[in-house]
Tab-separated table of C-alpha atoms and ligand atoms in Angstrom:
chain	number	residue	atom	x	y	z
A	252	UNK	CA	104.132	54.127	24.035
A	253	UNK	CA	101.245	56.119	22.780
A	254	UNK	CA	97.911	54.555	22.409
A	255	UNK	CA	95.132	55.862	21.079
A	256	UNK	CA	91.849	54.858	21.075
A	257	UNK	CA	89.440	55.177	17.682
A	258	UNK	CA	85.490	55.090	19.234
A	259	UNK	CA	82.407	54.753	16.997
A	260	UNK	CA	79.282	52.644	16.179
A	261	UNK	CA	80.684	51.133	13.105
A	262	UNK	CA	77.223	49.603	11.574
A	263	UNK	CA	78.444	48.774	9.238
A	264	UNK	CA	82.759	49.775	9.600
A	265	UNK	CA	83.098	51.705	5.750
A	266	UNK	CA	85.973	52.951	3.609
A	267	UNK	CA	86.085	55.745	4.828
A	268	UNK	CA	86.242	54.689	8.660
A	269	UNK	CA	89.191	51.856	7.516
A	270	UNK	CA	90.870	55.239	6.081
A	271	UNK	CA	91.595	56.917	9.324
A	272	UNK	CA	92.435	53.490	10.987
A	273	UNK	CA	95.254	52.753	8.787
A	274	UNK	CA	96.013	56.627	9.172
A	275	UNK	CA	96.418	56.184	12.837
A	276	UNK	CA	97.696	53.047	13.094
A	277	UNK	CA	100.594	55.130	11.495
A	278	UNK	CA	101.176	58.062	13.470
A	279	UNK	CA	100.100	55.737	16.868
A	280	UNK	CA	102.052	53.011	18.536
A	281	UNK	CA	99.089	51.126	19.333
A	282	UNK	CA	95.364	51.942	18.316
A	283	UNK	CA	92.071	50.324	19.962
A	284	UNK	CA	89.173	50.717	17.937
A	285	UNK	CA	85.771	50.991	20.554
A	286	UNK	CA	83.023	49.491	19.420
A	287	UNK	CA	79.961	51.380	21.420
A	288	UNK	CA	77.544	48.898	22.304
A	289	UNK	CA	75.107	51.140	23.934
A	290	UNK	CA	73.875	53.249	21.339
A	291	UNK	CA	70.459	55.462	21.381
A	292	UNK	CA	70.432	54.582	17.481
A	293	UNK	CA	69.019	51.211	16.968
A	294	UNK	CA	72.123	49.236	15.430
A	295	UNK	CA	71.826	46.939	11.902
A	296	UNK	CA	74.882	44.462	13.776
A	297	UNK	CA	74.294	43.260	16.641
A	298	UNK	CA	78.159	44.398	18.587
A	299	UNK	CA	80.053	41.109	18.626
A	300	UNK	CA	78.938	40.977	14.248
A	301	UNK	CA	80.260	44.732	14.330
A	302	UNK	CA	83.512	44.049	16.225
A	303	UNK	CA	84.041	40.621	13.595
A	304	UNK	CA	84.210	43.120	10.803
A	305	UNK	CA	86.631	45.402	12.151
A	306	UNK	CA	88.437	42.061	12.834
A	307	UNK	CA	88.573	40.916	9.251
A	308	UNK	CA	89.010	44.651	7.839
A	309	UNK	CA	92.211	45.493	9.873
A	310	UNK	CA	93.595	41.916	10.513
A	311	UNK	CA	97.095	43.308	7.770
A	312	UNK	CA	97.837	45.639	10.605
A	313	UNK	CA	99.812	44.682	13.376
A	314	UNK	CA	99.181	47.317	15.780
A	315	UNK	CA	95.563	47.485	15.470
A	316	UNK	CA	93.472	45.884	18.124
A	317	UNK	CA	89.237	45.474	18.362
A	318	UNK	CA	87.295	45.812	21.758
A	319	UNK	CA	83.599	46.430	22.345
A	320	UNK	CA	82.631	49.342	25.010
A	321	UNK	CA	79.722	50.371	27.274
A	322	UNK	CA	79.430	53.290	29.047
A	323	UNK	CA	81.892	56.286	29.583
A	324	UNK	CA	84.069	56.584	26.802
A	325	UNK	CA	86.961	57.996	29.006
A	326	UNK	CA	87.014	55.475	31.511
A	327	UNK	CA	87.236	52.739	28.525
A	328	UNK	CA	90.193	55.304	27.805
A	329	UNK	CA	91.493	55.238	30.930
A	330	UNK	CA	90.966	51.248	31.621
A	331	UNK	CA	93.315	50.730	28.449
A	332	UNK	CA	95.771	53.132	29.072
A	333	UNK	CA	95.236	54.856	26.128
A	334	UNK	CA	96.123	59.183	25.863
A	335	UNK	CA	94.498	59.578	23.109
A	336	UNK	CA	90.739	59.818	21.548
A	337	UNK	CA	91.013	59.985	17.624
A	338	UNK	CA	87.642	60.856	16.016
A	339	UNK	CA	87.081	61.491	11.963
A	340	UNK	CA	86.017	64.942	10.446
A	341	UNK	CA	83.931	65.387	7.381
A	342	UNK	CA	82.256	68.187	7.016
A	343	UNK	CA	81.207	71.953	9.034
A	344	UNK	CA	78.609	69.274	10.141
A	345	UNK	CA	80.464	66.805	12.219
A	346	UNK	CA	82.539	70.368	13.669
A	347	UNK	CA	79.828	71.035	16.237
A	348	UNK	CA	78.810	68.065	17.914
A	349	UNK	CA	82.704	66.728	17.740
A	350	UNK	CA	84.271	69.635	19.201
A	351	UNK	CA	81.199	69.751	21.936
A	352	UNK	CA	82.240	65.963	22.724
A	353	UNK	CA	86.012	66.578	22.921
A	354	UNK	CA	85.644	69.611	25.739
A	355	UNK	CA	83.248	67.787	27.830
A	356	UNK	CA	86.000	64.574	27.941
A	357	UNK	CA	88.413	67.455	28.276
A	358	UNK	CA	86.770	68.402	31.683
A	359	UNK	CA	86.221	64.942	32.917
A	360	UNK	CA	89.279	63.707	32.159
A	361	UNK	CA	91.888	66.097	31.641
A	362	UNK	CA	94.674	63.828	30.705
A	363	UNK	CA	93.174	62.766	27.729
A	364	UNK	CA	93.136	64.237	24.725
A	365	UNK	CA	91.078	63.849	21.217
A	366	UNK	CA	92.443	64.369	17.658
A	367	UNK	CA	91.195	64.636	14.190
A	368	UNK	CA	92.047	63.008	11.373
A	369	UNK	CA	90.026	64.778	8.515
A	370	UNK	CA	88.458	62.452	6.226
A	371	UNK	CA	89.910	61.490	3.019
A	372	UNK	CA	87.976	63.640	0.145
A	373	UNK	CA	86.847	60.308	-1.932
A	374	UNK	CA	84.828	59.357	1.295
A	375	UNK	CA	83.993	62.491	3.149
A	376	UNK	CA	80.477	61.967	2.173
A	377	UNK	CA	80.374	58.817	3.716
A	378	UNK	CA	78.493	57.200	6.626
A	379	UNK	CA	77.094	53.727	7.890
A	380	UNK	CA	73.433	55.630	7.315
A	381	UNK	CA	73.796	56.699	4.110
A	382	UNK	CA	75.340	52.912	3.165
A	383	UNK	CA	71.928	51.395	4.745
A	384	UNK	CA	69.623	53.583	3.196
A	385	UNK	CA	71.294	52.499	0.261
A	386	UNK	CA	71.397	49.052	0.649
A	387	UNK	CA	68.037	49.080	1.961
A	388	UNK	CA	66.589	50.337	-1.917
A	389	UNK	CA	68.898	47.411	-3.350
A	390	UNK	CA	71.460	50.019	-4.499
A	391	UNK	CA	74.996	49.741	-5.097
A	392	UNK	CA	76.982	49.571	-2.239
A	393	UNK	CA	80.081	48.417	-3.573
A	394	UNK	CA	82.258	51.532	-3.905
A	395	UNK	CA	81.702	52.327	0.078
A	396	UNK	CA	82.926	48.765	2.015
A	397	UNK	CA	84.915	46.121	1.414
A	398	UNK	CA	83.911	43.862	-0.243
A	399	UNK	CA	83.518	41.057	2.681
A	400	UNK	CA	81.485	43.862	4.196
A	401	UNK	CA	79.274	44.708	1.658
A	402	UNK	CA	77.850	41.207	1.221
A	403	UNK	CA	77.410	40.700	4.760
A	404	UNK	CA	75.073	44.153	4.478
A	405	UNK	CA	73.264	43.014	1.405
A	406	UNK	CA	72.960	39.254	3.270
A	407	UNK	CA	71.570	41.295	6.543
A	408	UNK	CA	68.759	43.027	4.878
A	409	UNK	CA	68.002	40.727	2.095
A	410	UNK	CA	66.871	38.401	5.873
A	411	UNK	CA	65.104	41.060	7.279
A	412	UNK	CA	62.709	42.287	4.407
A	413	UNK	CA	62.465	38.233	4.037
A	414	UNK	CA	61.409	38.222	8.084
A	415	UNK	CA	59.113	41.714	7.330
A	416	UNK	CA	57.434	39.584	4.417
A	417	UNK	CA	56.688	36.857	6.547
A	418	UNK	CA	55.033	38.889	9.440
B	616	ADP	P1	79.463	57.636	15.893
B	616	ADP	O1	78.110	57.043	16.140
B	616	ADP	O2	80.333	57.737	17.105
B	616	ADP	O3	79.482	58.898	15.063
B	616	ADP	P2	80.457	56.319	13.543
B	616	ADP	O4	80.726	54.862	13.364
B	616	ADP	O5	79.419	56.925	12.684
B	616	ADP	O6	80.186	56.481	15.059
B	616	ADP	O7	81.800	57.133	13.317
B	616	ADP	C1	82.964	56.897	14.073
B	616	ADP	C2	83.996	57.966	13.769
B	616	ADP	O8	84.390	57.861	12.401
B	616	ADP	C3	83.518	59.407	13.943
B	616	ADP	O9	84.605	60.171	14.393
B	616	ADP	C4	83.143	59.829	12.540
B	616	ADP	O10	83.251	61.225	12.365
B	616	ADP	C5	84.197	59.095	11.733
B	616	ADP	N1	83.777	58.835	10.355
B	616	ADP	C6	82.634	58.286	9.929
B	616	ADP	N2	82.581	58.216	8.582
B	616	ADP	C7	83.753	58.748	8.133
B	616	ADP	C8	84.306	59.016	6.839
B	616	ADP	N3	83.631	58.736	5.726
B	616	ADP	N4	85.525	59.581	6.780
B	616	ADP	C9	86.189	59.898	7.921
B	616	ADP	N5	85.710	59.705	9.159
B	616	ADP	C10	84.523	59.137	9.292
């Protein structure tokens, strides 16, 4: 049984993030998609709202499963007996800092691997930044999430400018 294990920040999860799941739940017996809660970036979701998404975005597929993560990625790999690390490729861009991340869980863990799904064109300039800074000027966000998604963005930051008003 091959499991493979689909890591990320996911604030907010987009289309073009729910692409390469339903990719991999394809080619994979079972995937785990890691939710990173420690991340240097200052998140929009808090984790368990992040992981809820994924939930409702991927609950049509059977073989898909939603856990959040701290710490080394591997050993989360490891602890789930997954083989496999599947990351998404866009551009030249992502190329340098993704293949820099796959050699150094190469060396510490050698019985791992990673794999890349490139990005479906109609989303491969897509990212949970871009879809913030968006939403954060009011803009139309509707072509980038799901729908359920997309009002739970626009809900987010409507609160917080209300909260930035009232300080
Ligand atoms: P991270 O902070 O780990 O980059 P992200 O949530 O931004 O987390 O991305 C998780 C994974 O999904 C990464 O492998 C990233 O390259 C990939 N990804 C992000 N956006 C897209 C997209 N539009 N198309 C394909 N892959 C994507």
């Amino acid at each position: 049984m091959t499991i493979a294990v689909y890591p990320g920040s996911f604030d907010p999860v987009t289309l073009g993030h729910q692409d390469i799941i339903e990719r991999t739940a394809q080619i994979m017996d079972h995937v785990i998609i890691g939710v990173l809660k420690n991340n240097s970036k200052s998140p929009l979701f808090s984790v368990e709202d992040r992981v809820k998404m994924l939930e409702s975005v991927t609950s049509h597929l059977d073989n898909v499963s939603i856990q959040s993560f701290d710490g080394l990625l591997v050993d989360f790999v490891h602890q789930n007996h997954a083989q496999v690390i599947v990351r998404g490729l866009r551009a030249v861009t992502d190329f340098e800092y993704e293949l820099q991340l796959a050699q150094t869980n190469r060396v510490i863990a050698p019985d791992i691997d990673t794999i890349f799904l490139t990005t479906n064109l109609k989303y491969s300039y897509l990212s949970s930044s871009i879809v913030k800074e968006i939403a954060d000027y009011q803009g139309d966000i509707s072509g980038f999430l799901s729908p359920g998604i997309a009002r739970l963005v626009r809900e987010k930051l409507s609160k917080e400018r209300k909260n930035e008003q009232q300080d």
